[in-house]
mmCIF file of C-alpha atoms in Angstrom:
data_model
loop_
_atom_site.group_PDB
_atom_site.id
_atom_site.type_symbol
_atom_site.label_atom_id
_atom_site.label_comp_id
_atom_site.label_asym_id
_atom_site.label_seq_id
_atom_site.Cartn_x
_atom_site.Cartn_y
_atom_site.Cartn_z
ATOM 1 C CA UNK A 25 -42.797 -19.085 -14.145
ATOM 2 C CA UNK A 26 -43.668 -18.358 -10.495
ATOM 3 C CA UNK A 27 -40.537 -20.205 -9.351
ATOM 4 C CA UNK A 28 -38.475 -18.183 -11.833
ATOM 5 C CA UNK A 29 -39.912 -14.944 -10.474
ATOM 6 C CA UNK A 30 -39.065 -16.021 -6.937
ATOM 7 C CA UNK A 31 -35.507 -16.815 -7.996
ATOM 8 C CA UNK A 32 -35.083 -13.409 -9.622
ATOM 9 C CA UNK A 33 -36.527 -11.657 -6.575
ATOM 10 C CA UNK A 34 -34.120 -13.580 -4.341
ATOM 11 C CA UNK A 35 -31.180 -12.442 -6.470
ATOM 12 C CA UNK A 36 -32.418 -8.837 -6.323
ATOM 13 C CA UNK A 37 -32.664 -8.958 -2.520
ATOM 14 C CA UNK A 38 -29.236 -10.590 -2.230
ATOM 15 C CA UNK A 39 -27.589 -8.022 -4.491
ATOM 16 C CA UNK A 40 -29.232 -5.156 -2.596
ATOM 17 C CA UNK A 41 -27.791 -6.552 0.643
ATOM 18 C CA UNK A 42 -24.366 -6.754 -0.971
ATOM 19 C CA UNK A 43 -24.657 -3.164 -2.141
ATOM 20 C CA UNK A 44 -25.543 -2.013 1.354
ATOM 21 C CA UNK A 45 -22.396 -3.718 2.665
ATOM 22 C CA UNK A 46 -20.089 -2.272 -0.003
ATOM 23 C CA UNK A 47 -21.576 1.202 0.459
ATOM 24 C CA UNK A 48 -20.982 0.994 4.212
ATOM 25 C CA UNK A 49 -17.405 -0.210 3.652
ATOM 26 C CA UNK A 50 -16.845 2.663 1.241
ATOM 27 C CA UNK A 51 -17.969 5.156 3.889
ATOM 28 C CA UNK A 52 -15.679 3.580 6.504
ATOM 29 C CA UNK A 53 -12.681 3.619 4.154
ATOM 30 C CA UNK A 54 -13.405 7.250 3.234
ATOM 31 C CA UNK A 55 -13.358 8.199 6.916
ATOM 32 C CA UNK A 56 -10.059 6.329 7.421
ATOM 33 C CA UNK A 57 -8.555 8.026 4.382
ATOM 34 C CA UNK A 58 -9.481 11.495 5.633
ATOM 35 C CA UNK A 59 -8.072 10.714 9.075
ATOM 36 C CA UNK A 60 -4.720 9.394 7.845
ATOM 37 C CA UNK A 61 -4.328 12.331 5.452
ATOM 38 C CA UNK A 62 -4.677 14.723 8.382
ATOM 39 C CA UNK A 63 -2.259 12.649 10.448
ATOM 40 C CA UNK A 64 0.349 12.546 7.684
ATOM 41 C CA UNK A 65 0.566 16.302 7.185
ATOM 42 C CA UNK A 66 2.586 16.948 10.324
ATOM 43 C CA UNK A 67 4.875 13.992 9.750
ATOM 44 C CA UNK A 68 5.777 15.129 6.239
ATOM 45 C CA UNK A 69 6.979 18.452 7.689
ATOM 46 C CA UNK A 70 9.179 16.605 10.174
ATOM 47 C CA UNK A 71 10.561 14.323 7.454
ATOM 48 C CA UNK A 72 11.412 17.313 5.241
ATOM 49 C CA UNK A 73 13.272 19.050 8.074
ATOM 50 C CA UNK A 74 15.208 15.864 8.814
ATOM 51 C CA UNK A 75 16.097 15.537 5.137
ATOM 52 C CA UNK A 76 17.333 19.131 5.210
ATOM 53 C CA UNK A 77 19.685 18.290 8.089
ATOM 54 C CA UNK A 78 21.124 15.280 6.270
ATOM 55 C CA UNK A 79 21.518 17.329 3.097
ATOM 56 C CA UNK A 80 23.315 20.054 5.046
ATOM 57 C CA UNK A 81 25.740 17.500 6.419
ATOM 58 C CA UNK A 82 26.304 16.020 2.972
ATOM 59 C CA UNK A 83 27.101 19.446 1.505
ATOM 60 C CA UNK A 84 29.526 20.019 4.366
ATOM 61 C CA UNK A 85 31.505 17.058 3.044
ATOM 62 C CA UNK A 86 30.836 14.875 6.032
ATOM 63 C CA UNK A 87 29.497 11.941 4.021
ATOM 64 C CA UNK A 88 32.961 10.342 3.879
ATOM 65 C CA UNK A 89 32.708 9.364 7.522
ATOM 66 C CA UNK A 90 32.969 5.581 7.750
ATOM 67 C CA UNK A 91 30.868 3.144 9.713
ATOM 68 C CA UNK A 92 27.545 4.805 8.900
ATOM 69 C CA UNK A 93 24.491 4.052 6.789
ATOM 70 C CA UNK A 94 26.116 6.121 4.046
ATOM 71 C CA UNK A 95 28.850 3.587 3.384
ATOM 72 C CA UNK A 96 28.436 1.297 0.379
ATOM 73 C CA UNK A 97 29.771 -2.250 0.382
ATOM 74 C CA UNK A 98 29.868 -5.216 -1.935
ATOM 75 C CA UNK A 99 26.290 -6.297 -2.641
ATOM 76 C CA UNK A 100 25.892 -9.993 -1.869
ATOM 77 C CA UNK A 101 22.249 -9.858 -0.772
ATOM 78 C CA UNK A 102 19.562 -7.362 -1.753
ATOM 79 C CA UNK A 103 16.816 -6.689 0.753
ATOM 80 C CA UNK A 104 13.333 -5.767 -0.412
ATOM 81 C CA UNK A 105 11.056 -4.119 2.134
ATOM 82 C CA UNK A 106 7.613 -4.662 0.616
ATOM 83 C CA UNK A 107 4.531 -2.984 2.087
ATOM 84 C CA UNK A 108 1.205 -4.607 1.207
ATOM 85 C CA UNK A 109 -2.162 -4.842 2.933
ATOM 86 C CA UNK A 110 -3.237 -7.542 5.367
ATOM 87 C CA UNK A 111 -6.620 -7.980 3.728
ATOM 88 C CA UNK A 112 -8.233 -7.939 0.323
ATOM 89 C CA UNK A 113 -11.063 -5.802 -1.070
ATOM 90 C CA UNK A 114 -8.565 -3.191 -2.268
ATOM 91 C CA UNK A 115 -8.677 -3.758 -6.022
ATOM 92 C CA UNK A 116 -5.291 -4.143 -7.678
ATOM 93 C CA UNK A 117 -3.416 -2.529 -4.764
ATOM 94 C CA UNK A 118 -1.388 -5.638 -3.871
ATOM 95 C CA UNK A 119 -1.159 -7.357 -7.252
ATOM 96 C CA UNK A 120 0.261 -4.303 -9.043
ATOM 97 C CA UNK A 121 2.940 -3.848 -6.380
ATOM 98 C CA UNK A 122 3.978 -7.502 -6.308
ATOM 99 C CA UNK A 123 4.080 -7.616 -10.106
ATOM 100 C CA UNK A 124 6.444 -4.618 -10.133
ATOM 101 C CA UNK A 125 8.723 -6.240 -7.539
ATOM 102 C CA UNK A 126 8.885 -9.484 -9.522
ATOM 103 C CA UNK A 127 9.766 -7.449 -12.620
ATOM 104 C CA UNK A 128 12.568 -5.770 -10.653
ATOM 105 C CA UNK A 129 13.999 -9.201 -9.818
ATOM 106 C CA UNK A 130 14.074 -10.069 -13.515
ATOM 107 C CA UNK A 131 15.546 -6.707 -14.553
ATOM 108 C CA UNK A 132 18.400 -7.087 -12.061
ATOM 109 C CA UNK A 133 18.777 -10.842 -12.698
ATOM 110 C CA UNK A 134 18.181 -11.602 -9.031
ATOM 111 C CA UNK A 135 17.398 -15.169 -7.983
ATOM 112 C CA UNK A 136 15.729 -16.313 -4.779
ATOM 113 C CA UNK A 137 19.189 -16.834 -3.288
ATOM 114 C CA UNK A 138 20.101 -13.184 -3.922
ATOM 115 C CA UNK A 139 17.030 -11.695 -2.264
ATOM 116 C CA UNK A 140 15.961 -11.142 1.334
ATOM 117 C CA UNK A 141 12.284 -10.249 1.768
ATOM 118 C CA UNK A 142 11.030 -8.032 4.577
ATOM 119 C CA UNK A 143 7.250 -8.071 4.380
ATOM 120 C CA UNK A 144 4.938 -5.595 6.040
ATOM 121 C CA UNK A 145 1.423 -6.878 5.425
ATOM 122 C CA UNK A 146 0.045 -10.373 5.106
ATOM 123 C CA UNK A 147 -0.518 -10.373 1.350
ATOM 124 C CA UNK A 148 3.136 -9.851 0.536
ATOM 125 C CA UNK A 149 4.381 -12.245 3.224
ATOM 126 C CA UNK A 150 2.083 -15.043 2.052
ATOM 127 C CA UNK A 151 2.909 -14.500 -1.630
ATOM 128 C CA UNK A 152 6.672 -14.738 -1.243
ATOM 129 C CA UNK A 153 6.572 -17.546 1.314
ATOM 130 C CA UNK A 154 4.513 -19.724 -1.024
ATOM 131 C CA UNK A 155 7.102 -19.195 -3.760
ATOM 132 C CA UNK A 156 10.062 -20.162 -1.630
ATOM 133 C CA UNK A 157 11.658 -16.769 -1.055
ATOM 134 C CA UNK A 158 13.633 -16.015 2.083
ATOM 135 C CA UNK A 159 11.174 -13.961 4.148
ATOM 136 C CA UNK A 160 13.534 -12.863 6.906
ATOM 137 C CA UNK A 161 11.032 -10.550 8.584
ATOM 138 C CA UNK A 162 7.301 -10.046 8.488
ATOM 139 C CA UNK A 163 4.885 -7.802 10.319
ATOM 140 C CA UNK A 164 1.129 -8.006 10.195
ATOM 141 C CA UNK A 165 -1.565 -5.861 11.704
ATOM 142 C CA UNK A 166 -0.400 -2.296 11.077
ATOM 143 C CA UNK A 167 -3.247 -0.122 12.297
ATOM 144 C CA UNK A 168 -5.403 1.933 9.959
ATOM 145 C CA UNK A 169 -3.713 5.153 11.063
ATOM 146 C CA UNK A 170 -0.257 4.115 12.317
ATOM 147 C CA UNK A 171 1.946 6.301 14.476
ATOM 148 C CA UNK A 172 5.707 6.071 14.843
ATOM 149 C CA UNK A 173 5.579 4.527 18.318
ATOM 150 C CA UNK A 174 3.566 1.645 16.905
ATOM 151 C CA UNK A 175 6.030 0.769 14.157
ATOM 152 C CA UNK A 176 9.320 1.932 15.668
ATOM 153 C CA UNK A 177 10.410 -1.672 16.233
ATOM 154 C CA UNK A 178 9.922 -2.310 12.511
ATOM 155 C CA UNK A 179 12.120 0.572 11.427
ATOM 156 C CA UNK A 180 14.772 -0.231 14.039
ATOM 157 C CA UNK A 181 14.849 -3.857 12.918
ATOM 158 C CA UNK A 182 15.241 -2.840 9.268
ATOM 159 C CA UNK A 183 18.316 -0.692 9.945
ATOM 160 C CA UNK A 184 19.756 -3.213 12.430
ATOM 161 C CA UNK A 185 19.569 -5.981 9.820
ATOM 162 C CA UNK A 186 21.501 -3.751 7.425
ATOM 163 C CA UNK A 187 24.128 -3.034 10.086
ATOM 164 C CA UNK A 188 24.411 -6.793 10.727
ATOM 165 C CA UNK A 189 24.873 -7.406 6.971
ATOM 166 C CA UNK A 190 21.780 -9.545 6.553
ATOM 167 C CA UNK A 191 21.574 -7.625 3.282
ATOM 168 C CA UNK A 192 23.924 -5.110 1.700
ATOM 169 C CA UNK A 193 21.359 -2.933 -0.036
ATOM 170 C CA UNK A 194 17.723 -2.239 0.789
ATOM 171 C CA UNK A 195 15.000 -1.484 -1.732
ATOM 172 C CA UNK A 196 11.680 -0.088 -0.549
ATOM 173 C CA UNK A 197 8.557 -1.096 -2.487
ATOM 174 C CA UNK A 198 5.116 0.342 -1.771
ATOM 175 C CA UNK A 199 2.078 2.023 -3.276
ATOM 176 C CA UNK A 200 2.361 5.810 -3.169
ATOM 177 C CA UNK A 201 -0.852 7.788 -2.677
ATOM 178 C CA UNK A 202 -0.975 10.107 -5.696
ATOM 179 C CA UNK A 203 -4.603 11.199 -5.437
ATOM 180 C CA UNK A 204 -7.978 9.900 -4.334
ATOM 181 C CA UNK A 205 -8.392 8.156 -7.682
ATOM 182 C CA UNK A 206 -4.905 6.835 -8.358
ATOM 183 C CA UNK A 207 -1.863 5.292 -6.665
ATOM 184 C CA UNK A 208 1.656 4.813 -8.007
ATOM 185 C CA UNK A 209 4.046 1.933 -7.320
ATOM 186 C CA UNK A 210 7.294 3.218 -5.815
ATOM 187 C CA UNK A 211 10.531 1.216 -5.836
ATOM 188 C CA UNK A 212 13.525 3.050 -4.411
ATOM 189 C CA UNK A 213 16.812 2.302 -2.678
ATOM 190 C CA UNK A 214 16.973 3.575 0.887
ATOM 191 C CA UNK A 215 20.113 1.835 2.198
ATOM 192 C CA UNK A 216 22.882 2.743 1.893
ATOM 193 C CA UNK A 217 21.666 6.321 2.006
ATOM 194 C CA UNK A 218 22.442 8.248 -1.176
ATOM 195 C CA UNK A 219 22.835 11.938 -0.353
ATOM 196 C CA UNK A 220 23.631 13.024 -3.913
ATOM 197 C CA UNK A 221 19.969 13.498 -4.821
ATOM 198 C CA UNK A 222 18.817 15.094 -1.589
ATOM 199 C CA UNK A 223 17.317 18.547 -1.855
ATOM 200 C CA UNK A 224 16.617 21.158 0.795
ATOM 201 C CA UNK A 225 14.011 23.876 1.009
ATOM 202 C CA UNK A 226 16.365 26.465 2.455
ATOM 203 C CA UNK A 227 18.418 27.477 -0.595
ATOM 204 C CA UNK A 228 22.203 27.740 -0.672
ATOM 205 C CA UNK A 229 24.199 26.447 2.295
ATOM 206 C CA UNK A 230 27.598 26.914 3.788
ATOM 207 C CA UNK A 231 30.002 24.140 2.854
ATOM 208 C CA UNK A 232 31.674 23.963 6.258
ATOM 209 C CA UNK A 233 30.484 23.284 9.813
ATOM 210 C CA UNK A 234 32.103 23.574 13.201
ATOM 211 C CA UNK A 235 30.871 20.384 14.842
ATOM 212 C CA UNK A 236 30.413 19.706 18.524
ATOM 213 C CA UNK A 237 30.144 16.820 19.148
ATOM 214 C CA UNK A 238 32.144 15.314 16.280
ATOM 215 C CA UNK A 239 30.777 14.539 12.829
ATOM 216 C CA UNK A 240 30.874 10.840 13.724
ATOM 217 C CA UNK A 241 28.551 11.402 16.674
ATOM 218 C CA UNK A 242 26.170 13.611 14.721
ATOM 219 C CA UNK A 243 25.858 11.130 11.871
ATOM 220 C CA UNK A 244 25.537 8.253 14.311
ATOM 221 C CA UNK A 245 22.365 9.890 15.630
ATOM 222 C CA UNK A 246 20.921 11.588 12.553
ATOM 223 C CA UNK A 247 21.368 8.947 9.859
ATOM 224 C CA UNK A 248 19.434 6.150 11.624
ATOM 225 C CA UNK A 249 16.656 8.647 12.289
ATOM 226 C CA UNK A 250 16.612 9.601 8.634
ATOM 227 C CA UNK A 251 16.505 5.956 7.492
ATOM 228 C CA UNK A 252 13.721 5.297 9.963
ATOM 229 C CA UNK A 253 11.805 8.329 8.706
ATOM 230 C CA UNK A 254 11.950 6.929 5.159
ATOM 231 C CA UNK A 255 10.522 3.593 6.282
ATOM 232 C CA UNK A 256 7.810 5.069 8.474
ATOM 233 C CA UNK A 257 6.912 7.626 5.808
ATOM 234 C CA UNK A 258 6.497 4.803 3.300
ATOM 235 C CA UNK A 259 4.271 2.858 5.709
ATOM 236 C CA UNK A 260 2.126 5.947 6.242
ATOM 237 C CA UNK A 261 1.970 6.618 2.494
ATOM 238 C CA UNK A 262 1.169 2.972 1.719
ATOM 239 C CA UNK A 263 -1.646 2.913 4.275
ATOM 240 C CA UNK A 264 -3.090 6.081 2.744
ATOM 241 C CA UNK A 265 -2.948 4.454 -0.689
ATOM 242 C CA UNK A 266 -4.573 1.312 0.735
ATOM 243 C CA UNK A 267 -7.543 3.252 2.092
ATOM 244 C CA UNK A 268 -7.849 5.083 -1.230
ATOM 245 C CA UNK A 269 -7.801 1.767 -3.102
ATOM 246 C CA UNK A 270 -10.464 0.399 -0.758
ATOM 247 C CA UNK A 271 -12.683 3.450 -1.345
ATOM 248 C CA UNK A 272 -12.400 3.031 -5.111
ATOM 249 C CA UNK A 273 -12.909 -0.740 -4.999
ATOM 250 C CA UNK A 274 -16.028 -0.461 -2.838
ATOM 251 C CA UNK A 275 -17.350 2.382 -4.986
ATOM 252 C CA UNK A 276 -16.951 0.240 -8.110
ATOM 253 C CA UNK A 277 -18.559 -2.719 -6.359
ATOM 254 C CA UNK A 278 -21.538 -0.579 -5.328
ATOM 255 C CA UNK A 279 -21.932 0.784 -8.854
ATOM 256 C CA UNK A 280 -21.743 -2.713 -10.328
ATOM 257 C CA UNK A 281 -24.309 -3.963 -7.828
ATOM 258 C CA UNK A 282 -26.676 -1.164 -8.855
ATOM 259 C CA UNK A 283 -26.315 -2.150 -12.506
ATOM 260 C CA UNK A 284 -27.034 -5.785 -11.649
ATOM 261 C CA UNK A 285 -30.095 -4.766 -9.625
ATOM 262 C CA UNK A 286 -31.418 -2.619 -12.475
ATOM 263 C CA UNK A 287 -30.965 -5.482 -14.952
ATOM 264 C CA UNK A 288 -32.600 -7.985 -12.618
ATOM 265 C CA UNK A 289 -35.556 -5.706 -11.924
ATOM 266 C CA UNK A 290 -36.060 -5.174 -15.647
ATOM 267 C CA UNK A 291 -35.904 -8.934 -16.189
ATOM 268 C CA UNK A 292 -38.288 -9.461 -13.257
ATOM 269 C CA UNK A 293 -40.846 -7.002 -14.654
ATOM 270 C CA UNK A 294 -40.699 -8.565 -18.087
ATOM 271 C CA UNK A 295 -41.107 -12.057 -16.644
ATOM 272 C CA UNK A 296 -44.000 -10.872 -14.480
ATOM 273 C CA UNK A 297 -45.732 -9.250 -17.453
ATOM 274 C CA UNK A 298 -45.230 -12.437 -19.452
ATOM 275 C CA UNK A 299 -46.747 -14.481 -16.622
ATOM 276 C CA UNK A 300 -49.756 -12.145 -16.408
ATOM 277 C CA UNK A 301 -50.240 -12.277 -20.184
ATOM 278 C CA UNK A 302 -50.110 -16.074 -20.081
ATOM 279 C CA UNK A 303 -52.696 -16.189 -17.291
ATOM 280 C CA UNK A 304 -55.046 -13.838 -19.178
ATOM 281 C CA UNK A 305 -54.657 -15.909 -22.326
ATOM 282 C CA UNK A 306 -55.472 -19.089 -20.401
ATOM 283 C CA UNK A 307 -58.552 -17.511 -18.800
ATOM 284 C CA UNK A 308 -59.736 -16.149 -22.120
ATOM 285 C CA UNK A 309 -59.200 -19.552 -23.734
ATOM 286 C CA UNK A 310 -61.116 -21.265 -20.954
ATOM 287 C CA UNK A 311 -64.048 -18.875 -21.288
ATOM 288 C CA UNK A 312 -64.131 -19.435 -25.043
ATOM 289 C CA UNK A 313 -64.183 -23.184 -24.510
ATOM 290 C CA UNK A 314 -67.182 -22.904 -22.152
ATOM 291 C CA UNK A 315 -69.123 -20.949 -24.736
#
């Protein structure tokens, strides 16, 4: 019985250590989440203003200009830019996203030969590589609070690959931060740019513009910036969702550890009481035998 008590006590101590670790990780993830939320506020304002500019141009009937990211072409290859985490301990953050992407392949009847994977994050890159997909680009090690200068090469590469016809359509897949307790998988086409669903915050607009320089030059500058803003915004959003998922996962782990500790301590106390009762019974029996 003594050995059993020692084993239970060892499990209690081990679980308490685990809980200390998960609680500390929860605090760190909470701090990262708060920081990236503050960082993202300013960027969302910039992205909205940029969207307004593109929408203005679209309403001015400039979207028929050729040779831009607006132009559709025959779809031979579909690119999927998939943003996952580099590490685990984030609950179902990665698995839910990958499951949705695989479902999209089935819904569109896409085979491995039809798909080009661009993976941001090690989980996604490793998953699709192991299954024989064409992972044409991968990036690992996005910082906890990324800025545009850090990932500008990513967004430039994404648009350059489209220009070079590595793929003819680009789908963006990531976890959107909905709230501190929930994330939502987002799957949306970003290339070619579809201006029909763009909305502005400035109300009605004039349908005509006097352009200097030409519409070609304006679109040549603005549209790549807009495409890049969509990619960077998704990376920022996905990182926010990742930190949120980590907070929730570590919170659940800490709660579960507490429940295990409570159960073990109850079991320990019962076993200890049983051992004491047995010892008293043995002493009492010995005394009776001596009499």
